[in-house]
Amino acid sequence: MVKSEGPADGVTHDASDNASDGDPQEELLTLEELTARVGLTVRTVRFYTSRGLVPPPIRRGRSGYYSAAHLARIELVLELQSHGFTLSAIERYVAGIPEDATPEDITLARTMLAPWQSDLPVEMDREQLEKKAGRALSAEDIATLQALGVLRIRGTSYLVASNQLSIGMRLLELGFPREVAVAAAAVYQEHGEQMAKELYEVINDKLAPLYGDATTSEHFREIMERLKPLSVGGLVSAYESAVARAARTPRRR
């Protein structure tokens, strides 16, 4: 048995402190076992703890241990990082998770985060991006493409929806205003968040309970993967119908 994290780390707490301590009968991991499971260093796990992304370890006597809830939260953080979330954005996201959220709740949230379309973004540096775009890009161009959802900035690189880049470039050539892209992005964000919340509730309340432990059910994971493209298609169809109805409605000034 490897050595567990002890009180010298200054971050352990009593098992009665909060809901993250879990059932006394559940399997607990030492710090070394946890890092081996998630592929992180001890230093990184402690950094996540210091930033509030992961609760402090559970204290058992003079040793600290980690539960399934700790594991689920770390995997969620890693999922968010893979989607290009900055540290501050991850902190805001994690802060919105209830303290009493179960590992199943957190795992379902992570499953919902996984890409809903097959065309995953490609990471490029500035030179690669401009080569793909066919010309040099100004700061204004980059900002407009970002507002259009064609790319996201990750540090000094870019996550690019390569199949949409040509469309974005053509819009730039046609003089598409950045402020319109920003305004449209705000609409997508507002209604996208509401749809995501409602869809999460439907899946959490009506679908996940049918498959027992959704955190380990391969059947549930396969259903989610097959459901995603149909959901995207359904959303597009609903949007097209709504736009058609709006176009038929006389505009009042």
PDB file of N, CA and C in Angstrom, residues 173-234:
ATOM      1  N   GLU A 173     -14.469  38.525 -46.325  1.00  0.00           N
ATOM      2  CA  GLU A 173     -14.300  39.146 -47.643  1.00  0.00           C
ATOM      3  C   GLU A 173     -15.522  39.974 -48.030  1.00  0.00           C
ATOM      4  N   LEU A 174     -16.689  39.554 -47.569  1.00  0.00           N
ATOM      5  CA  LEU A 174     -17.926  40.278 -47.874  1.00  0.00           C
ATOM      6  C   LEU A 174     -18.162  41.441 -46.922  1.00  0.00           C
ATOM      7  N   GLY A 175     -17.224  41.648 -45.988  1.00  0.00           N
ATOM      8  CA  GLY A 175     -17.345  42.768 -45.062  1.00  0.00           C
ATOM      9  C   GLY A 175     -18.312  42.543 -43.921  1.00  0.00           C
ATOM     10  N   PHE A 176     -18.495  41.286 -43.525  1.00  0.00           N
ATOM     11  CA  PHE A 176     -19.416  40.990 -42.425  1.00  0.00           C
ATOM     12  C   PHE A 176     -18.953  41.707 -41.161  1.00  0.00           C
ATOM     13  N   PRO A 177     -19.824  42.526 -40.543  1.00  0.00           N
ATOM     14  CA  PRO A 177     -19.407  43.335 -39.385  1.00  0.00           C
ATOM     15  C   PRO A 177     -19.145  42.493 -38.135  1.00  0.00           C
ATOM     16  N   ARG A 178     -18.089  42.837 -37.453  1.00  0.00           N
ATOM     17  CA  ARG A 178     -17.762  42.118 -36.220  1.00  0.00           C
ATOM     18  C   ARG A 178     -18.865  42.275 -35.184  1.00  0.00           C
ATOM     19  N   GLU A 179     -19.454  43.479 -35.094  1.00  0.00           N
ATOM     20  CA  GLU A 179     -20.473  43.711 -34.070  1.00  0.00           C
ATOM     21  C   GLU A 179     -21.703  42.827 -34.286  1.00  0.00           C
ATOM     22  N   VAL A 180     -21.997  42.506 -35.539  1.00  0.00           N
ATOM     23  CA  VAL A 180     -23.114  41.595 -35.811  1.00  0.00           C
ATOM     24  C   VAL A 180     -22.764  40.182 -35.339  1.00  0.00           C
ATOM     25  N   ALA A 181     -21.529  39.769 -35.592  1.00  0.00           N
ATOM     26  CA  ALA A 181     -21.077  38.449 -35.141  1.00  0.00           C
ATOM     27  C   ALA A 181     -21.141  38.351 -33.621  1.00  0.00           C
ATOM     28  N   VAL A 182     -20.731  39.425 -32.943  1.00  0.00           N
ATOM     29  CA  VAL A 182     -20.752  39.441 -31.475  1.00  0.00           C
ATOM     30  C   VAL A 182     -22.189  39.376 -30.960  1.00  0.00           C
ATOM     31  N   ALA A 183     -23.082  40.156 -31.594  1.00  0.00           N
ATOM     32  CA  ALA A 183     -24.485  40.161 -31.168  1.00  0.00           C
ATOM     33  C   ALA A 183     -25.127  38.795 -31.388  1.00  0.00           C
ATOM     34  N   ALA A 184     -24.830  38.182 -32.531  1.00  0.00           N
ATOM     35  CA  ALA A 184     -25.379  36.853 -32.809  1.00  0.00           C
ATOM     36  C   ALA A 184     -24.838  35.828 -31.819  1.00  0.00           C
ATOM     37  N   ALA A 185     -23.543  35.942 -31.495  1.00  0.00           N
ATOM     38  CA  ALA A 185     -22.934  35.014 -30.537  1.00  0.00           C
ATOM     39  C   ALA A 185     -23.608  35.118 -29.175  1.00  0.00           C
ATOM     40  N   ALA A 186     -23.993  36.347 -28.789  1.00  0.00           N
ATOM     41  CA  ALA A 186     -24.669  36.544 -27.508  1.00  0.00           C
ATOM     42  C   ALA A 186     -26.027  35.845 -27.502  1.00  0.00           C
ATOM     43  N   VAL A 187     -26.725  35.892 -28.644  1.00  0.00           N
ATOM     44  CA  VAL A 187     -28.015  35.205 -28.758  1.00  0.00           C
ATOM     45  C   VAL A 187     -27.819  33.692 -28.639  1.00  0.00           C
ATOM     46  N   TYR A 188     -26.823  33.178 -29.362  1.00  0.00           N
ATOM     47  CA  TYR A 188     -26.543  31.740 -29.293  1.00  0.00           C
ATOM     48  C   TYR A 188     -26.204  31.322 -27.864  1.00  0.00           C
ATOM     49  N   GLN A 189     -25.404  32.149 -27.192  1.00  0.00           N
ATOM     50  CA  GLN A 189     -24.973  31.826 -25.836  1.00  0.00           C
ATOM     51  C   GLN A 189     -26.156  31.788 -24.877  1.00  0.00           C
ATOM     52  N   GLU A 190     -26.991  32.818 -24.956  1.00  0.00           N
ATOM     53  CA  GLU A 190     -28.126  32.907 -24.036  1.00  0.00           C
ATOM     54  C   GLU A 190     -29.072  31.723 -24.197  1.00  0.00           C
ATOM     55  N   HIS A 191     -29.481  31.467 -25.424  1.00  0.00           N
ATOM     56  CA  HIS A 191     -30.451  30.397 -25.653  1.00  0.00           C
ATOM     57  C   HIS A 191     -29.794  29.018 -25.601  1.00  0.00           C
ATOM     58  N   GLY A 192     -28.514  28.965 -25.950  1.00  0.00           N
ATOM     59  CA  GLY A 192     -27.798  27.699 -25.854  1.00  0.00           C
ATOM     60  C   GLY A 192     -27.702  27.225 -24.419  1.00  0.00           C
ATOM     61  N   GLU A 193     -27.444  28.147 -23.498  1.00  0.00           N
ATOM     62  CA  GLU A 193     -27.352  27.778 -22.086  1.00  0.00           C
ATOM     63  C   GLU A 193     -28.691  27.256 -21.572  1.00  0.00           C
ATOM     64  N   GLN A 194     -29.783  27.906 -21.988  1.00  0.00           N
ATOM     65  CA  GLN A 194     -31.101  27.467 -21.545  1.00  0.00           C
ATOM     66  C   GLN A 194     -31.434  26.086 -22.099  1.00  0.00           C
ATOM     67  N   MET A 195     -31.130  25.863 -23.380  1.00  0.00           N
ATOM     68  CA  MET A 195     -31.395  24.551 -23.980  1.00  0.00           C
ATOM     69  C   MET A 195     -30.550  23.465 -23.327  1.00  0.00           C
ATOM     70  N   ALA A 196     -29.281  23.796 -23.060  1.00  0.00           N
ATOM     71  CA  ALA A 196     -28.397  22.812 -22.436  1.00  0.00           C
ATOM     72  C   ALA A 196     -28.905  22.424 -21.053  1.00  0.00           C
ATOM     73  N   LYS A 197     -29.367  23.415 -20.303  1.00  0.00           N
ATOM     74  CA  LYS A 197     -29.881  23.146 -18.959  1.00  0.00           C
ATOM     75  C   LYS A 197     -31.102  22.234 -19.017  1.00  0.00           C
ATOM     76  N   GLU A 198     -32.022  22.528 -19.928  1.00  0.00           N
ATOM     77  CA  GLU A 198     -33.241  21.733 -20.021  1.00  0.00           C
ATOM     78  C   GLU A 198     -32.952  20.324 -20.545  1.00  0.00           C
ATOM     79  N   LEU A 199     -32.048  20.215 -21.526  1.00  0.00           N
ATOM     80  CA  LEU A 199     -31.708  18.896 -22.057  1.00  0.00           C
ATOM     81  C   LEU A 199     -30.991  18.058 -21.005  1.00  0.00           C
ATOM     82  N   TYR A 200     -30.127  18.701 -20.225  1.00  0.00           N
ATOM     83  CA  TYR A 200     -29.438  17.986 -19.145  1.00  0.00           C
ATOM     84  C   TYR A 200     -30.454  17.420 -18.164  1.00  0.00           C
ATOM     85  N   GLU A 201     -31.465  18.227 -17.828  1.00  0.00           N
ATOM     86  CA  GLU A 201     -32.479  17.771 -16.879  1.00  0.00           C
ATOM     87  C   GLU A 201     -33.260  16.582 -17.440  1.00  0.00           C
ATOM     88  N   VAL A 202     -33.565  16.624 -18.741  1.00  0.00           N
ATOM     89  CA  VAL A 202     -34.291  15.513 -19.365  1.00  0.00           C
ATOM     90  C   VAL A 202     -33.466  14.229 -19.294  1.00  0.00           C
ATOM     91  N   ILE A 203     -32.190  14.329 -19.666  1.00  0.00           N
ATOM     92  CA  ILE A 203     -31.327  13.141 -19.674  1.00  0.00           C
ATOM     93  C   ILE A 203     -31.079  12.637 -18.258  1.00  0.00           C
ATOM     94  N   ASN A 204     -30.838  13.563 -17.339  1.00  0.00           N
ATOM     95  CA  ASN A 204     -30.550  13.186 -15.959  1.00  0.00           C
ATOM     96  C   ASN A 204     -31.763  12.551 -15.283  1.00  0.00           C
ATOM     97  N   ASP A 205     -32.957  13.110 -15.547  1.00  0.00           N
ATOM     98  CA  ASP A 205     -34.163  12.646 -14.860  1.00  0.00           C
ATOM     99  C   ASP A 205     -34.820  11.444 -15.534  1.00  0.00           C
ATOM    100  N   LYS A 206     -34.745  11.368 -16.862  1.00  0.00           N
ATOM    101  CA  LYS A 206     -35.519  10.362 -17.574  1.00  0.00           C
ATOM    102  C   LYS A 206     -34.686   9.264 -18.239  1.00  0.00           C
ATOM    103  N   LEU A 207     -33.441   9.588 -18.639  1.00  0.00           N
ATOM    104  CA  LEU A 207     -32.637   8.597 -19.357  1.00  0.00           C
ATOM    105  C   LEU A 207     -31.631   7.888 -18.457  1.00  0.00           C
ATOM    106  N   ALA A 208     -30.818   8.654 -17.747  1.00  0.00           N
ATOM    107  CA  ALA A 208     -29.757   8.056 -16.933  1.00  0.00           C
ATOM    108  C   ALA A 208     -30.275   7.016 -15.936  1.00  0.00           C
ATOM    109  N   PRO A 209     -31.427   7.255 -15.249  1.00  0.00           N
ATOM    110  CA  PRO A 209     -31.897   6.258 -14.270  1.00  0.00           C
ATOM    111  C   PRO A 209     -32.219   4.902 -14.883  1.00  0.00           C
ATOM    112  N   LEU A 210     -32.432   4.842 -16.194  1.00  0.00           N
ATOM    113  CA  LEU A 210     -32.772   3.573 -16.840  1.00  0.00           C
ATOM    114  C   LEU A 210     -31.575   2.642 -16.965  1.00  0.00           C
ATOM    115  N   TYR A 211     -30.366   3.189 -16.757  1.00  0.00           N
ATOM    116  CA  TYR A 211     -29.159   2.394 -16.993  1.00  0.00           C
ATOM    117  C   TYR A 211     -28.298   2.252 -15.745  1.00  0.00           C
ATOM    118  N   GLY A 212     -28.942   2.303 -14.585  1.00  0.00           N
ATOM    119  CA  GLY A 212     -28.211   2.069 -13.350  1.00  0.00           C
ATOM    120  C   GLY A 212     -27.158   3.124 -13.119  1.00  0.00           C
ATOM    121  N   ASP A 213     -25.925   2.683 -12.923  1.00  0.00           N
ATOM    122  CA  ASP A 213     -24.815   3.594 -12.670  1.00  0.00           C
ATOM    123  C   ASP A 213     -24.325   4.156 -14.000  1.00  0.00           C
ATOM    124  N   ALA A 214     -24.773   5.378 -14.318  1.00  0.00           N
ATOM    125  CA  ALA A 214     -24.412   5.989 -15.606  1.00  0.00           C
ATOM    126  C   ALA A 214     -22.926   6.267 -15.719  1.00  0.00           C
ATOM    127  N   THR A 215     -22.216   6.297 -14.577  1.00  0.00           N
ATOM    128  CA  THR A 215     -20.779   6.589 -14.627  1.00  0.00           C
ATOM    129  C   THR A 215     -19.985   5.429 -15.201  1.00  0.00           C
ATOM    130  N   THR A 216     -20.542   4.212 -15.140  1.00  0.00           N
ATOM    131  CA  THR A 216     -19.799   3.043 -15.620  1.00  0.00           C
ATOM    132  C   THR A 216     -20.529   2.284 -16.727  1.00  0.00           C
ATOM    133  N   SER A 217     -21.750   2.686 -17.040  1.00  0.00           N
ATOM    134  CA  SER A 217     -22.542   1.961 -18.029  1.00  0.00           C
ATOM    135  C   SER A 217     -22.070   2.268 -19.447  1.00  0.00           C
ATOM    136  N   GLU A 218     -21.479   1.264 -20.098  1.00  0.00           N
ATOM    137  CA  GLU A 218     -21.061   1.439 -21.488  1.00  0.00           C
ATOM    138  C   GLU A 218     -22.285   1.600 -22.396  1.00  0.00           C
ATOM    139  N   HIS A 219     -23.385   0.955 -22.012  1.00  0.00           N
ATOM    140  CA  HIS A 219     -24.623   1.071 -22.778  1.00  0.00           C
ATOM    141  C   HIS A 219     -25.084   2.527 -22.793  1.00  0.00           C
ATOM    142  N   PHE A 220     -25.057   3.169 -21.629  1.00  0.00           N
ATOM    143  CA  PHE A 220     -25.470   4.571 -21.536  1.00  0.00           C
ATOM    144  C   PHE A 220     -24.537   5.466 -22.345  1.00  0.00           C
ATOM    145  N   ARG A 221     -23.236   5.216 -22.257  1.00  0.00           N
ATOM    146  CA  ARG A 221     -22.271   6.024 -23.009  1.00  0.00           C
ATOM    147  C   ARG A 221     -22.505   5.892 -24.517  1.00  0.00           C
ATOM    148  N   GLU A 222     -22.796   4.668 -24.971  1.00  0.00           N
ATOM    149  CA  GLU A 222     -23.035   4.477 -26.403  1.00  0.00           C
ATOM    150  C   GLU A 222     -24.309   5.196 -26.836  1.00  0.00           C
ATOM    151  N   ILE A 223     -25.332   5.129 -26.000  1.00  0.00           N
ATOM    152  CA  ILE A 223     -26.578   5.828 -26.324  1.00  0.00           C
ATOM    153  C   ILE A 223     -26.328   7.329 -26.448  1.00  0.00           C
ATOM    154  N   MET A 224     -25.550   7.886 -25.524  1.00  0.00           N
ATOM    155  CA  MET A 224     -25.254   9.314 -25.572  1.00  0.00           C
ATOM    156  C   MET A 224     -24.502   9.672 -26.846  1.00  0.00           C
ATOM    157  N   GLU A 225     -23.531   8.859 -27.231  1.00  0.00           N
ATOM    158  CA  GLU A 225     -22.756   9.142 -28.441  1.00  0.00           C
ATOM    159  C   GLU A 225     -23.637   9.092 -29.687  1.00  0.00           C
ATOM    160  N   ARG A 226     -24.574   8.152 -29.724  1.00  0.00           N
ATOM    161  CA  ARG A 226     -25.456   8.036 -30.884  1.00  0.00           C
ATOM    162  C   ARG A 226     -26.552   9.096 -30.857  1.00  0.00           C
ATOM    163  N   LEU A 227     -26.902   9.557 -29.670  1.00  0.00           N
ATOM    164  CA  LEU A 227     -27.949  10.569 -29.533  1.00  0.00           C
ATOM    165  C   LEU A 227     -27.473  11.946 -29.981  1.00  0.00           C
ATOM    166  N   LYS A 228     -26.198  12.224 -29.765  1.00  0.00           N
ATOM    167  CA  LYS A 228     -25.693  13.576 -30.007  1.00  0.00           C
ATOM    168  C   LYS A 228     -25.902  14.074 -31.438  1.00  0.00           C
ATOM    169  N   PRO A 229     -25.508  13.326 -32.478  1.00  0.00           N
ATOM    170  CA  PRO A 229     -25.734  13.846 -33.832  1.00  0.00           C
ATOM    171  C   PRO A 229     -27.209  14.022 -34.159  1.00  0.00           C
ATOM    172  N   LEU A 230     -28.069  13.154 -33.611  1.00  0.00           N
ATOM    173  CA  LEU A 230     -29.503  13.312 -33.828  1.00  0.00           C
ATOM    174  C   LEU A 230     -30.014  14.564 -33.130  1.00  0.00           C
ATOM    175  N   SER A 231     -29.474  14.850 -31.950  1.00  0.00           N
ATOM    176  CA  SER A 231     -29.873  16.053 -31.222  1.00  0.00           C
ATOM    177  C   SER A 231     -29.466  17.302 -31.983  1.00  0.00           C
ATOM    178  N   VAL A 232     -28.249  17.293 -32.527  1.00  0.00           N
ATOM    179  CA  VAL A 232     -27.788  18.434 -33.317  1.00  0.00           C
ATOM    180  C   VAL A 232     -28.680  18.616 -34.541  1.00  0.00           C
ATOM    181  N   GLY A 233     -29.004  17.501 -35.210  1.00  0.00           N
ATOM    182  CA  GLY A 233     -29.886  17.576 -36.368  1.00  0.00           C
ATOM    183  C   GLY A 233     -31.263  18.097 -36.004  1.00  0.00           C
ATOM    184  N   GLY A 234     -31.791  17.642 -34.868  1.00  0.00           N
ATOM    185  CA  GLY A 234     -33.089  18.116 -34.407  1.00  0.00           C
ATOM    186  C   GLY A 234     -33.073  19.595 -34.085  1.00  0.00           C
TER     187      GLY A 234
END
